[in-house]
Amino acid sequence: MDRILTLLCATLLHLTANAADVVPAHLTGEWGTGASLYDGKQEQADVYLLPDGLGMMAGSSAPAQRADGVDDGKPGPRALVGFPVHAKMDGDTLVLHPFLPAGVPGMKAEFDINCRYAQADQALTCTWPDNKSILLKRRGDTVPAEVMRMLDQVELKNKR
């Protein structure tokens, strides 16, 4: 009888833990257009997703070029921007909705970014409202510690 109760409790805990998951496991973690936001000579984008749908999107501009045209071999500075997102599934489309945490003044994001997953390539093709698309490759199934700290702050602000 004890084994049956233990098994039942373990099953219920597992179901309860996964009930809040809105993003499937194969989509959670770290995604990027390059190896990092500083990769190469193009603009880059990163997406970090947690199972509960909270996430972060970040982007960088292409590196600045020197006005005198000299290439000293050092990468130019980049403009970086990041914002939290709520993620949810709409059929087989991952929908990212940018938002600002409660109590943070600023512009409201009234748009969604729709992403389609290609299992064969482990890639997300995300389309912005202006129909510009980016291709993100899976970098890992976890979110880096520094991004987790930022997301913890977002959750903290939303609970106030």
PDB file of C-alpha atoms in Angstrom:
ATOM      1  CA  MET A   1       0.000   0.000   0.000  1.00  0.00           C
ATOM      2  CA  ASP A   2       2.867   2.388   0.845  1.00  0.00           C
ATOM      3  CA  ARG A   3       4.404   1.805  -2.582  1.00  0.00           C
ATOM      4  CA  ILE A   4       1.112   2.591  -4.299  1.00  0.00           C
ATOM      5  CA  LEU A   5       0.726   5.833  -2.309  1.00  0.00           C
ATOM      6  CA  THR A   6       4.332   6.800  -3.055  1.00  0.00           C
ATOM      7  CA  LEU A   7       3.833   6.131  -6.766  1.00  0.00           C
ATOM      8  CA  LEU A   8       0.554   8.055  -6.792  1.00  0.00           C
ATOM      9  CA  CYS A   9       2.127  11.047  -5.004  1.00  0.00           C
ATOM     10  CA  ALA A  10       5.101  11.054  -7.367  1.00  0.00           C
ATOM     11  CA  THR A  11       2.784  10.947 -10.395  1.00  0.00           C
ATOM     12  CA  LEU A  12       0.632  13.788  -9.067  1.00  0.00           C
ATOM     13  CA  LEU A  13       3.700  15.920  -8.288  1.00  0.00           C
ATOM     14  CA  HIS A  14       5.017  15.339 -11.802  1.00  0.00           C
ATOM     15  CA  LEU A  15       1.678  16.295 -13.357  1.00  0.00           C
ATOM     16  CA  THR A  16       1.388  19.376 -11.134  1.00  0.00           C
ATOM     17  CA  ALA A  17       4.931  20.508 -11.975  1.00  0.00           C
ATOM     18  CA  ASN A  18       4.285  20.156 -15.710  1.00  0.00           C
ATOM     19  CA  ALA A  19       0.804  21.720 -15.613  1.00  0.00           C
ATOM     20  CA  ALA A  20       2.359  25.194 -15.594  1.00  0.00           C
ATOM     21  CA  ASP A  21       4.638  24.418 -18.545  1.00  0.00           C
ATOM     22  CA  VAL A  22       3.376  26.242 -21.613  1.00  0.00           C
ATOM     23  CA  VAL A  23       6.499  25.824 -23.743  1.00  0.00           C
ATOM     24  CA  PRO A  24       7.443  22.255 -24.746  1.00  0.00           C
ATOM     25  CA  ALA A  25      10.842  21.003 -23.576  1.00  0.00           C
ATOM     26  CA  HIS A  26      12.261  20.883 -27.115  1.00  0.00           C
ATOM     27  CA  LEU A  27      11.760  24.681 -27.355  1.00  0.00           C
ATOM     28  CA  THR A  28      13.044  25.734 -23.944  1.00  0.00           C
ATOM     29  CA  GLY A  29      16.603  26.926 -23.461  1.00  0.00           C
ATOM     30  CA  GLU A  30      18.903  29.114 -25.521  1.00  0.00           C
ATOM     31  CA  TRP A  31      18.546  29.988 -29.214  1.00  0.00           C
ATOM     32  CA  GLY A  32      20.659  32.340 -31.352  1.00  0.00           C
ATOM     33  CA  THR A  33      21.394  33.555 -34.849  1.00  0.00           C
ATOM     34  CA  GLY A  34      25.129  33.251 -34.148  1.00  0.00           C
ATOM     35  CA  ALA A  35      27.481  31.972 -31.476  1.00  0.00           C
ATOM     36  CA  SER A  36      26.765  35.119 -29.431  1.00  0.00           C
ATOM     37  CA  LEU A  37      25.418  38.662 -29.775  1.00  0.00           C
ATOM     38  CA  TYR A  38      28.975  39.651 -30.779  1.00  0.00           C
ATOM     39  CA  ASP A  39      29.435  37.008 -33.476  1.00  0.00           C
ATOM     40  CA  GLY A  40      30.546  37.974 -36.963  1.00  0.00           C
ATOM     41  CA  LYS A  41      29.859  41.189 -38.841  1.00  0.00           C
ATOM     42  CA  GLN A  42      26.050  40.941 -38.949  1.00  0.00           C
ATOM     43  CA  GLU A  43      23.332  41.872 -36.479  1.00  0.00           C
ATOM     44  CA  GLN A  44      22.497  39.045 -34.097  1.00  0.00           C
ATOM     45  CA  ALA A  45      19.549  37.889 -31.990  1.00  0.00           C
ATOM     46  CA  ASP A  46      19.156  35.578 -28.987  1.00  0.00           C
ATOM     47  CA  VAL A  47      16.049  34.051 -27.404  1.00  0.00           C
ATOM     48  CA  TYR A  48      15.965  32.416 -23.971  1.00  0.00           C
ATOM     49  CA  LEU A  49      12.835  30.453 -22.987  1.00  0.00           C
ATOM     50  CA  LEU A  50      11.680  28.840 -19.748  1.00  0.00           C
ATOM     51  CA  PRO A  51       9.004  26.108 -19.581  1.00  0.00           C
ATOM     52  CA  ASP A  52       6.498  28.453 -17.882  1.00  0.00           C
ATOM     53  CA  GLY A  53       6.584  30.808 -20.884  1.00  0.00           C
ATOM     54  CA  LEU A  54       8.760  33.541 -19.394  1.00  0.00           C
ATOM     55  CA  GLY A  55      11.669  34.441 -21.592  1.00  0.00           C
ATOM     56  CA  MET A  56      14.040  37.076 -22.844  1.00  0.00           C
ATOM     57  CA  MET A  57      14.884  38.281 -26.337  1.00  0.00           C
ATOM     58  CA  ALA A  58      18.059  40.218 -27.045  1.00  0.00           C
ATOM     59  CA  GLY A  59      19.579  41.672 -30.168  1.00  0.00           C
ATOM     60  CA  SER A  60      22.676  43.461 -31.338  1.00  0.00           C
ATOM     61  CA  SER A  61      23.443  45.710 -34.256  1.00  0.00           C
ATOM     62  CA  ALA A  62      26.218  44.944 -36.690  1.00  0.00           C
ATOM     63  CA  PRO A  63      29.555  46.215 -35.352  1.00  0.00           C
ATOM     64  CA  ALA A  64      30.224  49.874 -36.032  1.00  0.00           C
ATOM     65  CA  GLN A  65      32.745  50.659 -38.753  1.00  0.00           C
ATOM     66  CA  ARG A  66      35.423  53.308 -38.321  1.00  0.00           C
ATOM     67  CA  ALA A  67      34.569  56.528 -40.151  1.00  0.00           C
ATOM     68  CA  ASP A  68      38.109  56.772 -41.564  1.00  0.00           C
ATOM     69  CA  GLY A  69      37.750  53.304 -43.134  1.00  0.00           C
ATOM     70  CA  VAL A  70      40.744  51.878 -41.291  1.00  0.00           C
ATOM     71  CA  ASP A  71      40.376  48.272 -40.172  1.00  0.00           C
ATOM     72  CA  ASP A  72      42.560  47.846 -37.095  1.00  0.00           C
ATOM     73  CA  GLY A  73      41.424  44.245 -36.620  1.00  0.00           C
ATOM     74  CA  LYS A  74      39.389  45.040 -33.511  1.00  0.00           C
ATOM     75  CA  PRO A  75      35.620  44.541 -33.524  1.00  0.00           C
ATOM     76  CA  GLY A  76      33.617  47.740 -33.445  1.00  0.00           C
ATOM     77  CA  PRO A  77      31.095  48.425 -30.681  1.00  0.00           C
ATOM     78  CA  ARG A  78      27.535  47.157 -31.069  1.00  0.00           C
ATOM     79  CA  ALA A  79      24.220  48.511 -29.867  1.00  0.00           C
ATOM     80  CA  LEU A  80      22.509  45.919 -27.644  1.00  0.00           C
ATOM     81  CA  VAL A  81      18.857  45.729 -26.594  1.00  0.00           C
ATOM     82  CA  GLY A  82      16.912  43.137 -24.653  1.00  0.00           C
ATOM     83  CA  PHE A  83      13.369  42.717 -23.380  1.00  0.00           C
ATOM     84  CA  PRO A  84      11.294  40.104 -21.572  1.00  0.00           C
ATOM     85  CA  VAL A  85       8.732  38.029 -23.461  1.00  0.00           C
ATOM     86  CA  HIS A  86       5.784  35.825 -22.633  1.00  0.00           C
ATOM     87  CA  ALA A  87       5.797  32.711 -24.801  1.00  0.00           C
ATOM     88  CA  LYS A  88       2.875  30.441 -25.595  1.00  0.00           C
ATOM     89  CA  MET A  89       1.962  27.846 -28.145  1.00  0.00           C
ATOM     90  CA  ASP A  90      -0.742  28.541 -30.715  1.00  0.00           C
ATOM     91  CA  GLY A  91      -1.058  25.185 -32.429  1.00  0.00           C
ATOM     92  CA  ASP A  92       2.445  24.437 -33.685  1.00  0.00           C
ATOM     93  CA  THR A  93       3.493  28.117 -33.644  1.00  0.00           C
ATOM     94  CA  LEU A  94       5.515  29.544 -30.761  1.00  0.00           C
ATOM     95  CA  VAL A  95       4.229  33.065 -30.088  1.00  0.00           C
ATOM     96  CA  LEU A  96       6.497  35.548 -28.305  1.00  0.00           C
ATOM     97  CA  HIS A  97       4.839  38.630 -26.836  1.00  0.00           C
ATOM     98  CA  PRO A  98       7.224  41.371 -25.612  1.00  0.00           C
ATOM     99  CA  PHE A  99       6.183  43.081 -22.389  1.00  0.00           C
ATOM    100  CA  LEU A 100       7.414  45.417 -19.705  1.00  0.00           C
ATOM    101  CA  PRO A 101       7.239  44.263 -16.078  1.00  0.00           C
ATOM    102  CA  ALA A 102       4.556  45.764 -13.844  1.00  0.00           C
ATOM    103  CA  GLY A 103       5.540  49.175 -12.528  1.00  0.00           C
ATOM    104  CA  VAL A 104       8.088  49.871 -15.276  1.00  0.00           C
ATOM    105  CA  PRO A 105       7.113  52.913 -17.332  1.00  0.00           C
ATOM    106  CA  GLY A 106       7.671  52.815 -21.047  1.00  0.00           C
ATOM    107  CA  MET A 107       6.161  51.857 -24.326  1.00  0.00           C
ATOM    108  CA  LYS A 108       3.703  48.997 -24.586  1.00  0.00           C
ATOM    109  CA  ALA A 109       4.456  46.235 -27.027  1.00  0.00           C
ATOM    110  CA  GLU A 110       1.326  45.590 -29.071  1.00  0.00           C
ATOM    111  CA  PHE A 111       2.762  42.951 -31.371  1.00  0.00           C
ATOM    112  CA  ASP A 112       3.710  39.287 -31.425  1.00  0.00           C
ATOM    113  CA  ILE A 113       6.674  37.465 -32.922  1.00  0.00           C
ATOM    114  CA  ASN A 114       5.643  34.134 -34.444  1.00  0.00           C
ATOM    115  CA  CYS A 115       8.182  31.301 -34.538  1.00  0.00           C
ATOM    116  CA  ARG A 116       8.039  27.992 -36.377  1.00  0.00           C
ATOM    117  CA  TYR A 117      10.184  25.068 -35.269  1.00  0.00           C
ATOM    118  CA  ALA A 118      12.029  22.853 -37.748  1.00  0.00           C
ATOM    119  CA  GLN A 119      12.905  19.631 -35.955  1.00  0.00           C
ATOM    120  CA  ALA A 120      15.350  18.397 -38.611  1.00  0.00           C
ATOM    121  CA  ASP A 121      17.533  21.514 -38.244  1.00  0.00           C
ATOM    122  CA  GLN A 122      16.705  22.245 -34.586  1.00  0.00           C
ATOM    123  CA  ALA A 123      15.951  25.770 -35.714  1.00  0.00           C
ATOM    124  CA  LEU A 124      13.329  28.432 -35.085  1.00  0.00           C
ATOM    125  CA  THR A 125      12.278  30.791 -37.845  1.00  0.00           C
ATOM    126  CA  CYS A 126      10.789  33.843 -36.142  1.00  0.00           C
ATOM    127  CA  THR A 127       8.797  36.403 -38.099  1.00  0.00           C
ATOM    128  CA  TRP A 128       8.252  39.981 -36.934  1.00  0.00           C
ATOM    129  CA  PRO A 129       5.079  41.934 -37.745  1.00  0.00           C
ATOM    130  CA  ASP A 130       6.884  43.631 -40.674  1.00  0.00           C
ATOM    131  CA  ASN A 131       7.489  40.119 -42.149  1.00  0.00           C
ATOM    132  CA  LYS A 132      11.244  40.233 -41.468  1.00  0.00           C
ATOM    133  CA  SER A 133      12.393  36.759 -40.426  1.00  0.00           C
ATOM    134  CA  ILE A 134      15.356  35.531 -38.429  1.00  0.00           C
ATOM    135  CA  LEU A 135      16.696  31.987 -38.170  1.00  0.00           C
ATOM    136  CA  LEU A 136      17.707  30.909 -34.667  1.00  0.00           C
ATOM    137  CA  LYS A 137      19.663  27.721 -34.002  1.00  0.00           C
ATOM    138  CA  ARG A 138      19.457  25.852 -30.728  1.00  0.00           C
ATOM    139  CA  ARG A 139      22.492  26.550 -28.532  1.00  0.00           C
ATOM    140  CA  GLY A 140      21.377  24.585 -25.499  1.00  0.00           C
ATOM    141  CA  ASP A 141      18.456  23.343 -23.446  1.00  0.00           C
ATOM    142  CA  THR A 142      19.207  25.572 -20.445  1.00  0.00           C
ATOM    143  CA  VAL A 143      19.148  29.317 -19.886  1.00  0.00           C
ATOM    144  CA  PRO A 144      22.447  30.942 -18.786  1.00  0.00           C
ATOM    145  CA  ALA A 145      22.702  32.001 -15.128  1.00  0.00           C
ATOM    146  CA  GLU A 146      22.939  35.733 -15.941  1.00  0.00           C
ATOM    147  CA  VAL A 147      19.715  35.568 -17.974  1.00  0.00           C
ATOM    148  CA  MET A 148      18.025  33.615 -15.157  1.00  0.00           C
ATOM    149  CA  ARG A 149      18.968  36.436 -12.739  1.00  0.00           C
ATOM    150  CA  MET A 150      17.343  38.989 -15.068  1.00  0.00           C
ATOM    151  CA  LEU A 151      14.209  36.842 -15.442  1.00  0.00           C
ATOM    152  CA  ASP A 152      14.018  36.441 -11.655  1.00  0.00           C
ATOM    153  CA  GLN A 153      13.929  40.252 -11.399  1.00  0.00           C
ATOM    154  CA  VAL A 154      11.152  40.422 -14.012  1.00  0.00           C
ATOM    155  CA  GLU A 155       9.096  37.865 -12.053  1.00  0.00           C
ATOM    156  CA  LEU A 156       9.739  39.753  -8.819  1.00  0.00           C
ATOM    157  CA  LYS A 157       8.484  43.022 -10.345  1.00  0.00           C
ATOM    158  CA  ASN A 158       5.375  41.310 -11.740  1.00  0.00           C
ATOM    159  CA  LYS A 159       4.440  39.922  -8.295  1.00  0.00           C
ATOM    160  CA  ARG A 160       4.411  43.384  -6.688  1.00  0.00           C
TER     161      ARG A 160
END
